[in-house]
PDB file of C-alpha atoms in Angstrom:
ATOM      1  CA  MET A   1      57.316 -10.453 111.038  1.00  0.00           C
ATOM      2  CA  SER A   2      59.712  -8.152 113.089  1.00  0.00           C
ATOM      3  CA  GLU A   3      61.524  -8.543 116.425  1.00  0.00           C
ATOM      4  CA  GLN A   4      58.495  -6.994 117.917  1.00  0.00           C
ATOM      5  CA  GLY A   5      56.235  -9.746 116.652  1.00  0.00           C
ATOM      6  CA  ILE A   6      53.668  -9.956 113.903  1.00  0.00           C
ATOM      7  CA  ASP A   7      52.153  -6.854 112.431  1.00  0.00           C
ATOM      8  CA  PHE A   8      48.563  -8.093 111.610  1.00  0.00           C
ATOM      9  CA  ASP A   9      47.632  -4.710 110.078  1.00  0.00           C
ATOM     10  CA  GLU A  10      50.479  -4.957 107.665  1.00  0.00           C
ATOM     11  CA  LEU A  11      49.626  -8.725 106.843  1.00  0.00           C
ATOM     12  CA  TYR A  12      45.901  -7.653 106.217  1.00  0.00           C
ATOM     13  CA  GLU A  13      47.030  -4.815 103.825  1.00  0.00           C
ATOM     14  CA  GLN A  14      49.231  -7.295 101.907  1.00  0.00           C
ATOM     15  CA  MET A  15      46.417  -9.737 101.644  1.00  0.00           C
ATOM     16  CA  LYS A  16      44.020  -6.985 100.191  1.00  0.00           C
ATOM     17  CA  GLU A  17      46.770  -6.109  97.621  1.00  0.00           C
ATOM     18  CA  GLU A  18      46.893  -9.725  96.395  1.00  0.00           C
ATOM     19  CA  GLN A  19      43.044 -10.077  95.967  1.00  0.00           C
ATOM     20  CA  LEU A  20      42.128 -10.329  92.273  1.00  0.00           C
ATOM     21  CA  ASP A  21      39.433  -8.360  90.739  1.00  0.00           C
ATOM     22  CA  GLN A  22      37.140  -9.643  88.081  1.00  0.00           C
ATOM     23  CA  SER A  23      39.353  -8.450  85.214  1.00  0.00           C
ATOM     24  CA  GLU A  24      42.445 -10.221  86.673  1.00  0.00           C
ATOM     25  CA  ARG A  25      40.828 -13.701  87.018  1.00  0.00           C
ATOM     26  CA  PRO A  26      42.772 -16.389  84.984  1.00  0.00           C
ATOM     27  CA  ALA A  27      41.290 -18.897  82.879  1.00  0.00           C
ATOM     28  CA  ILE A  28      40.598 -22.092  84.738  1.00  0.00           C
ATOM     29  CA  TRP A  29      39.494 -25.099  82.782  1.00  0.00           C
ATOM     30  CA  GLY A  30      39.632 -28.839  83.483  1.00  0.00           C
ATOM     31  CA  GLY A  31      38.213 -32.312  82.898  1.00  0.00           C
ATOM     32  CA  GLU A  32      38.925 -35.783  81.820  1.00  0.00           C
ATOM     33  CA  PHE A  33      39.415 -38.013  78.818  1.00  0.00           C
ATOM     34  CA  PRO A  34      40.064 -41.729  78.033  1.00  0.00           C
ATOM     35  CA  ALA A  35      43.738 -42.644  78.300  1.00  0.00           C
ATOM     36  CA  ASP A  36      43.898 -43.678  74.498  1.00  0.00           C
ATOM     37  CA  ARG A  37      43.081 -40.007  73.454  1.00  0.00           C
ATOM     38  CA  LEU A  38      46.319 -38.405  74.744  1.00  0.00           C
ATOM     39  CA  ASN A  39      47.653 -37.531  71.284  1.00  0.00           C
ATOM     40  CA  ASP A  40      44.199 -36.064  70.271  1.00  0.00           C
ATOM     41  CA  PHE A  41      44.038 -33.995  73.475  1.00  0.00           C
ATOM     42  CA  LEU A  42      47.590 -32.497  72.976  1.00  0.00           C
ATOM     43  CA  ASN A  43      46.808 -31.877  69.163  1.00  0.00           C
ATOM     44  CA  ALA A  44      43.851 -29.857  70.342  1.00  0.00           C
ATOM     45  CA  TRP A  45      46.008 -27.726  72.485  1.00  0.00           C
ATOM     46  CA  GLN A  46      48.723 -27.188  69.901  1.00  0.00           C
ATOM     47  CA  THR A  47      47.984 -23.478  69.355  1.00  0.00           C
ATOM     48  CA  HIS A  48      48.243 -22.814  73.138  1.00  0.00           C
ATOM     49  CA  LEU A  49      51.476 -24.765  73.551  1.00  0.00           C
ATOM     50  CA  ASN A  50      53.614 -22.147  71.737  1.00  0.00           C
ATOM     51  CA  ALA A  51      53.063 -19.836  74.825  1.00  0.00           C
ATOM     52  CA  MET A  52      53.987 -22.747  77.209  1.00  0.00           C
ATOM     53  CA  PRO A  53      57.622 -23.787  76.167  1.00  0.00           C
ATOM     54  CA  TYR A  54      58.531 -25.726  79.225  1.00  0.00           C
ATOM     55  CA  ARG A  55      57.482 -29.374  79.271  1.00  0.00           C
ATOM     56  CA  ILE A  56      58.064 -32.011  82.035  1.00  0.00           C
ATOM     57  CA  TRP A  57      57.126 -35.533  81.253  1.00  0.00           C
ATOM     58  CA  GLU A  58      57.023 -38.011  84.021  1.00  0.00           C
ATOM     59  CA  HIS A  59      57.008 -41.600  82.790  1.00  0.00           C
ATOM     60  CA  VAL A  60      56.862 -44.871  84.865  1.00  0.00           C
ATOM     61  CA  SER A  61      60.629 -45.004  84.769  1.00  0.00           C
ATOM     62  CA  HIS A  62      62.019 -41.532  84.229  1.00  0.00           C
ATOM     63  CA  ILE A  63      61.335 -37.790  84.148  1.00  0.00           C
ATOM     64  CA  GLU A  64      62.511 -35.568  81.203  1.00  0.00           C
ATOM     65  CA  PHE A  65      62.208 -31.976  79.869  1.00  0.00           C
ATOM     66  CA  ALA A  66      61.408 -32.450  76.109  1.00  0.00           C
ATOM     67  CA  ASP A  67      58.987 -31.054  73.542  1.00  0.00           C
ATOM     68  CA  ALA A  68      57.008 -34.277  73.548  1.00  0.00           C
ATOM     69  CA  PRO A  69      57.026 -37.487  75.762  1.00  0.00           C
ATOM     70  CA  ALA A  70      59.455 -40.012  74.588  1.00  0.00           C
ATOM     71  CA  GLN A  71      57.155 -42.982  75.477  1.00  0.00           C
ATOM     72  CA  PRO A  72      53.621 -41.682  75.729  1.00  0.00           C
ATOM     73  CA  GLU A  73      52.284 -45.176  76.497  1.00  0.00           C
ATOM     74  CA  PHE A  74      54.219 -45.050  79.802  1.00  0.00           C
ATOM     75  CA  LEU A  75      53.619 -41.439  80.649  1.00  0.00           C
ATOM     76  CA  GLN A  76      52.049 -40.656  84.177  1.00  0.00           C
ATOM     77  CA  ARG A  77      52.058 -37.052  84.541  1.00  0.00           C
ATOM     78  CA  ALA A  78      52.849 -33.946  82.513  1.00  0.00           C
ATOM     79  CA  ASP A  79      53.312 -30.168  83.260  1.00  0.00           C
ATOM     80  CA  ILE A  80      53.441 -27.852  80.265  1.00  0.00           C
ATOM     81  CA  PHE A  81      53.955 -24.393  81.254  1.00  0.00           C
ATOM     82  CA  GLY A  82      54.963 -20.768  80.455  1.00  0.00           C
ATOM     83  CA  GLU A  83      53.792 -17.211  80.441  1.00  0.00           C
ATOM     84  CA  GLY A  84      50.740 -18.296  78.466  1.00  0.00           C
ATOM     85  CA  GLY A  85      49.490 -20.787  81.016  1.00  0.00           C
ATOM     86  CA  HIS A  86      50.027 -24.155  82.846  1.00  0.00           C
ATOM     87  CA  LEU A  87      48.496 -27.319  81.631  1.00  0.00           C
ATOM     88  CA  SER A  88      48.667 -30.180  83.988  1.00  0.00           C
ATOM     89  CA  LEU A  89      47.791 -33.862  83.324  1.00  0.00           C
ATOM     90  CA  ARG A  90      47.658 -36.937  85.518  1.00  0.00           C
ATOM     91  CA  ARG A  91      46.928 -40.481  84.393  1.00  0.00           C
ATOM     92  CA  ASP A  92      44.302 -42.206  86.573  1.00  0.00           C
ATOM     93  CA  ILE A  93      44.161 -45.872  85.505  1.00  0.00           C
ATOM     94  CA  ASP A  94      42.270 -45.742  82.231  1.00  0.00           C
ATOM     95  CA  ARG A  95      41.796 -41.937  81.931  1.00  0.00           C
ATOM     96  CA  TRP A  96      43.579 -38.795  82.001  1.00  0.00           C
ATOM     97  CA  LEU A  97      42.614 -35.861  84.493  1.00  0.00           C
ATOM     98  CA  TRP A  98      43.699 -32.506  83.503  1.00  0.00           C
ATOM     99  CA  HIS A  99      43.539 -28.777  84.356  1.00  0.00           C
ATOM    100  CA  TYR A 100      44.569 -25.594  82.874  1.00  0.00           C
ATOM    101  CA  ILE A 101      45.185 -22.122  84.383  1.00  0.00           C
ATOM    102  CA  GLY A 102      46.265 -19.198  82.180  1.00  0.00           C
ATOM    103  CA  THR A 103      45.543 -16.105  80.442  1.00  0.00           C
ATOM    104  CA  GLN A 104      42.022 -15.182  79.550  1.00  0.00           C
ATOM    105  CA  ALA A 105      43.338 -14.023  76.266  1.00  0.00           C
ATOM    106  CA  ASN A 106      43.645 -17.728  75.239  1.00  0.00           C
ATOM    107  CA  PRO A 107      40.337 -19.024  73.955  1.00  0.00           C
ATOM    108  CA  MET A 108      39.330 -22.453  75.266  1.00  0.00           C
ATOM    109  CA  PRO A 109      40.461 -24.966  72.727  1.00  0.00           C
ATOM    110  CA  ASN A 110      37.673 -26.390  70.455  1.00  0.00           C
ATOM    111  CA  THR A 111      37.690 -29.981  71.778  1.00  0.00           C
ATOM    112  CA  THR A 112      35.403 -32.903  72.490  1.00  0.00           C
ATOM    113  CA  PHE A 113      36.972 -33.270  75.911  1.00  0.00           C
ATOM    114  CA  ASN A 114      33.999 -32.035  77.960  1.00  0.00           C
ATOM    115  CA  VAL A 115      35.721 -28.976  79.197  1.00  0.00           C
ATOM    116  CA  VAL A 116      34.427 -27.630  82.520  1.00  0.00           C
ATOM    117  CA  ASP A 117      35.046 -23.924  83.124  1.00  0.00           C
ATOM    118  CA  PHE A 118      35.899 -23.280  86.796  1.00  0.00           C
ATOM    119  CA  TRP A 119      34.335 -19.835  86.920  1.00  0.00           C
ATOM    120  CA  VAL A 120      30.913 -21.225  85.713  1.00  0.00           C
ATOM    121  CA  THR A 121      30.932 -23.721  88.420  1.00  0.00           C
ATOM    122  CA  HIS A 122      32.464 -21.440  91.164  1.00  0.00           C
ATOM    123  CA  PRO A 123      31.332 -17.972  90.148  1.00  0.00           C
ATOM    124  CA  ASN A 124      31.803 -16.414  93.807  1.00  0.00           C
ATOM    125  CA  CYS A 125      35.257 -17.759  94.401  1.00  0.00           C
ATOM    126  CA  GLN A 126      37.671 -14.972  95.530  1.00  0.00           C
ATOM    127  CA  LEU A 127      41.306 -15.724  94.664  1.00  0.00           C
ATOM    128  CA  ARG A 128      44.537 -14.082  95.796  1.00  0.00           C
ATOM    129  CA  ARG A 129      47.635 -14.377  93.792  1.00  0.00           C
ATOM    130  CA  TYR A 130      51.300 -14.509  95.150  1.00  0.00           C
ATOM    131  CA  ALA A 131      54.313 -14.363  92.946  1.00  0.00           C
ATOM    132  CA  GLU A 132      56.961 -16.951  94.353  1.00  0.00           C
ATOM    133  CA  SER A 133      59.959 -18.660  93.293  1.00  0.00           C
ATOM    134  CA  VAL A 134      61.951 -21.994  94.209  1.00  0.00           C
ATOM    135  CA  VAL A 135      65.397 -23.328  93.562  1.00  0.00           C
ATOM    136  CA  LEU A 136      65.235 -26.571  91.415  1.00  0.00           C
ATOM    137  CA  TRP A 137      67.139 -29.834  92.236  1.00  0.00           C
ATOM    138  CA  GLY A 138      70.687 -30.464  91.036  1.00  0.00           C
ATOM    139  CA  LYS A 139      73.921 -28.752  90.094  1.00  0.00           C
ATOM    140  CA  ARG A 140      76.021 -28.809  86.947  1.00  0.00           C
ATOM    141  CA  GLU A 141      79.404 -30.225  87.479  1.00  0.00           C
ATOM    142  CA  GLU A 142      82.308 -28.575  85.687  1.00  0.00           C
ATOM    143  CA  GLY A 143      82.346 -29.609  82.080  1.00  0.00           C
ATOM    144  CA  ALA A 144      79.307 -31.705  82.373  1.00  0.00           C
ATOM    145  CA  PRO A 145      76.721 -31.444  79.657  1.00  0.00           C
ATOM    146  CA  HIS A 146      73.620 -31.438  81.972  1.00  0.00           C
ATOM    147  CA  TRP A 147      72.615 -30.985  85.630  1.00  0.00           C
ATOM    148  CA  SER A 148      72.743 -33.937  87.919  1.00  0.00           C
ATOM    149  CA  ASP A 149      71.642 -34.720  91.454  1.00  0.00           C
ATOM    150  CA  ASN A 150      71.907 -38.209  93.081  1.00  0.00           C
ATOM    151  CA  ARG A 151      68.659 -37.825  95.014  1.00  0.00           C
ATOM    152  CA  VAL A 152      66.575 -38.056  91.814  1.00  0.00           C
ATOM    153  CA  ALA A 153      68.427 -40.501  89.895  1.00  0.00           C
ATOM    154  CA  ALA A 154      65.601 -41.415  87.499  1.00  0.00           C
ATOM    155  CA  ALA A 155      65.190 -37.701  86.373  1.00  0.00           C
ATOM    156  CA  ASN A 156      67.001 -36.430  83.461  1.00  0.00           C
ATOM    157  CA  LEU A 157      67.838 -32.959  84.779  1.00  0.00           C
ATOM    158  CA  ASN A 158      68.707 -31.434  81.464  1.00  0.00           C
ATOM    159  CA  TYR A 159      66.900 -28.130  82.097  1.00  0.00           C
ATOM    160  CA  PRO A 160      66.090 -26.148  79.116  1.00  0.00           C
ATOM    161  CA  LEU A 161      68.130 -23.139  80.276  1.00  0.00           C
ATOM    162  CA  ASN A 162      71.730 -22.437  79.601  1.00  0.00           C
ATOM    163  CA  THR A 163      73.230 -21.462  83.005  1.00  0.00           C
ATOM    164  CA  ASN A 164      76.001 -22.507  85.176  1.00  0.00           C
ATOM    165  CA  GLY A 165      74.136 -21.122  88.270  1.00  0.00           C
ATOM    166  CA  ARG A 166      71.162 -22.454  90.020  1.00  0.00           C
ATOM    167  CA  VAL A 167      67.821 -22.764  88.212  1.00  0.00           C
ATOM    168  CA  HIS A 168      64.741 -21.199  89.584  1.00  0.00           C
ATOM    169  CA  LEU A 169      61.192 -21.893  88.977  1.00  0.00           C
ATOM    170  CA  HIS A 170      58.903 -18.899  89.023  1.00  0.00           C
ATOM    171  CA  PHE A 171      55.223 -19.301  89.685  1.00  0.00           C
ATOM    172  CA  TRP A 172      52.044 -17.693  90.750  1.00  0.00           C
ATOM    173  CA  ARG A 173      50.250 -19.327  93.638  1.00  0.00           C
ATOM    174  CA  TYR A 174      46.518 -18.726  93.938  1.00  0.00           C
ATOM    175  CA  THR A 175      44.745 -19.124  97.378  1.00  0.00           C
ATOM    176  CA  GLU A 176      41.254 -19.052  98.642  1.00  0.00           C
ATOM    177  CA  ARG A 177      40.570 -18.359 102.266  1.00  0.00           C
ATOM    178  CA  GLY A 178      44.395 -18.942 103.006  1.00  0.00           C
ATOM    179  CA  GLN A 179      44.476 -22.383 101.183  1.00  0.00           C
ATOM    180  CA  THR A 180      46.372 -22.932  97.911  1.00  0.00           C
ATOM    181  CA  VAL A 181      44.033 -23.897  95.346  1.00  0.00           C
ATOM    182  CA  PHE A 182      45.906 -23.351  92.118  1.00  0.00           C
ATOM    183  CA  VAL A 183      49.617 -22.899  90.962  1.00  0.00           C
ATOM    184  CA  TRP A 184      50.653 -21.609  87.768  1.00  0.00           C
ATOM    185  CA  TYR A 185      54.200 -22.451  86.714  1.00  0.00           C
ATOM    186  CA  ARG A 186      55.395 -19.389  84.736  1.00  0.00           C
ATOM    187  CA  ALA A 187      59.236 -19.617  83.841  1.00  0.00           C
ATOM    188  CA  LEU A 188      62.492 -20.998  84.508  1.00  0.00           C
ATOM    189  CA  SER A 189      65.507 -18.796  85.076  1.00  0.00           C
ATOM    190  CA  ASP A 190      68.987 -18.331  86.455  1.00  0.00           C
ATOM    191  CA  LYS A 191      67.722 -15.559  88.783  1.00  0.00           C
ATOM    192  CA  PRO A 192      65.543 -15.560  91.872  1.00  0.00           C
ATOM    193  CA  VAL A 193      62.385 -13.333  91.879  1.00  0.00           C
TER     194      VAL A 193
END
């Protein structure tokens, strides 16, 4: 947008550039499984997890960045992400709902978790991808071992990044017809996009 107003031709050209062709489509899978099979599910994803080094575990009482959840029985949500993909889990009473968006190079894990491939059920979906970045909560006090923010007291903001500056989350936002349908968290860094 400029002082003269919105340039719709420019916006249209930008939208055309962001449209993905068939070869750029990410792998998108999802499904559900019983709550007592969380460890089995994470073990089935073990080979994929190496390319997803960032892990956020949201428990009933706290949030943490760690390799594995400290108290899996109290886990409510998880986001495991990196350049290789983004695996998101959400507890729904006695089951886990999950979805993954990532590289086509990663084969679907060989699991018994009734995996649904998005592209099989939505073959004509046309996605657009936008690279974006946000600044995360908190600040590091001088001499403090980790980040802190009094607005999210239950969160252990020990970001897995050694920086005294602000922490940025970089992600790809996928849209269909102007609506955000998927988000792939890709990296944490001390630099904006």
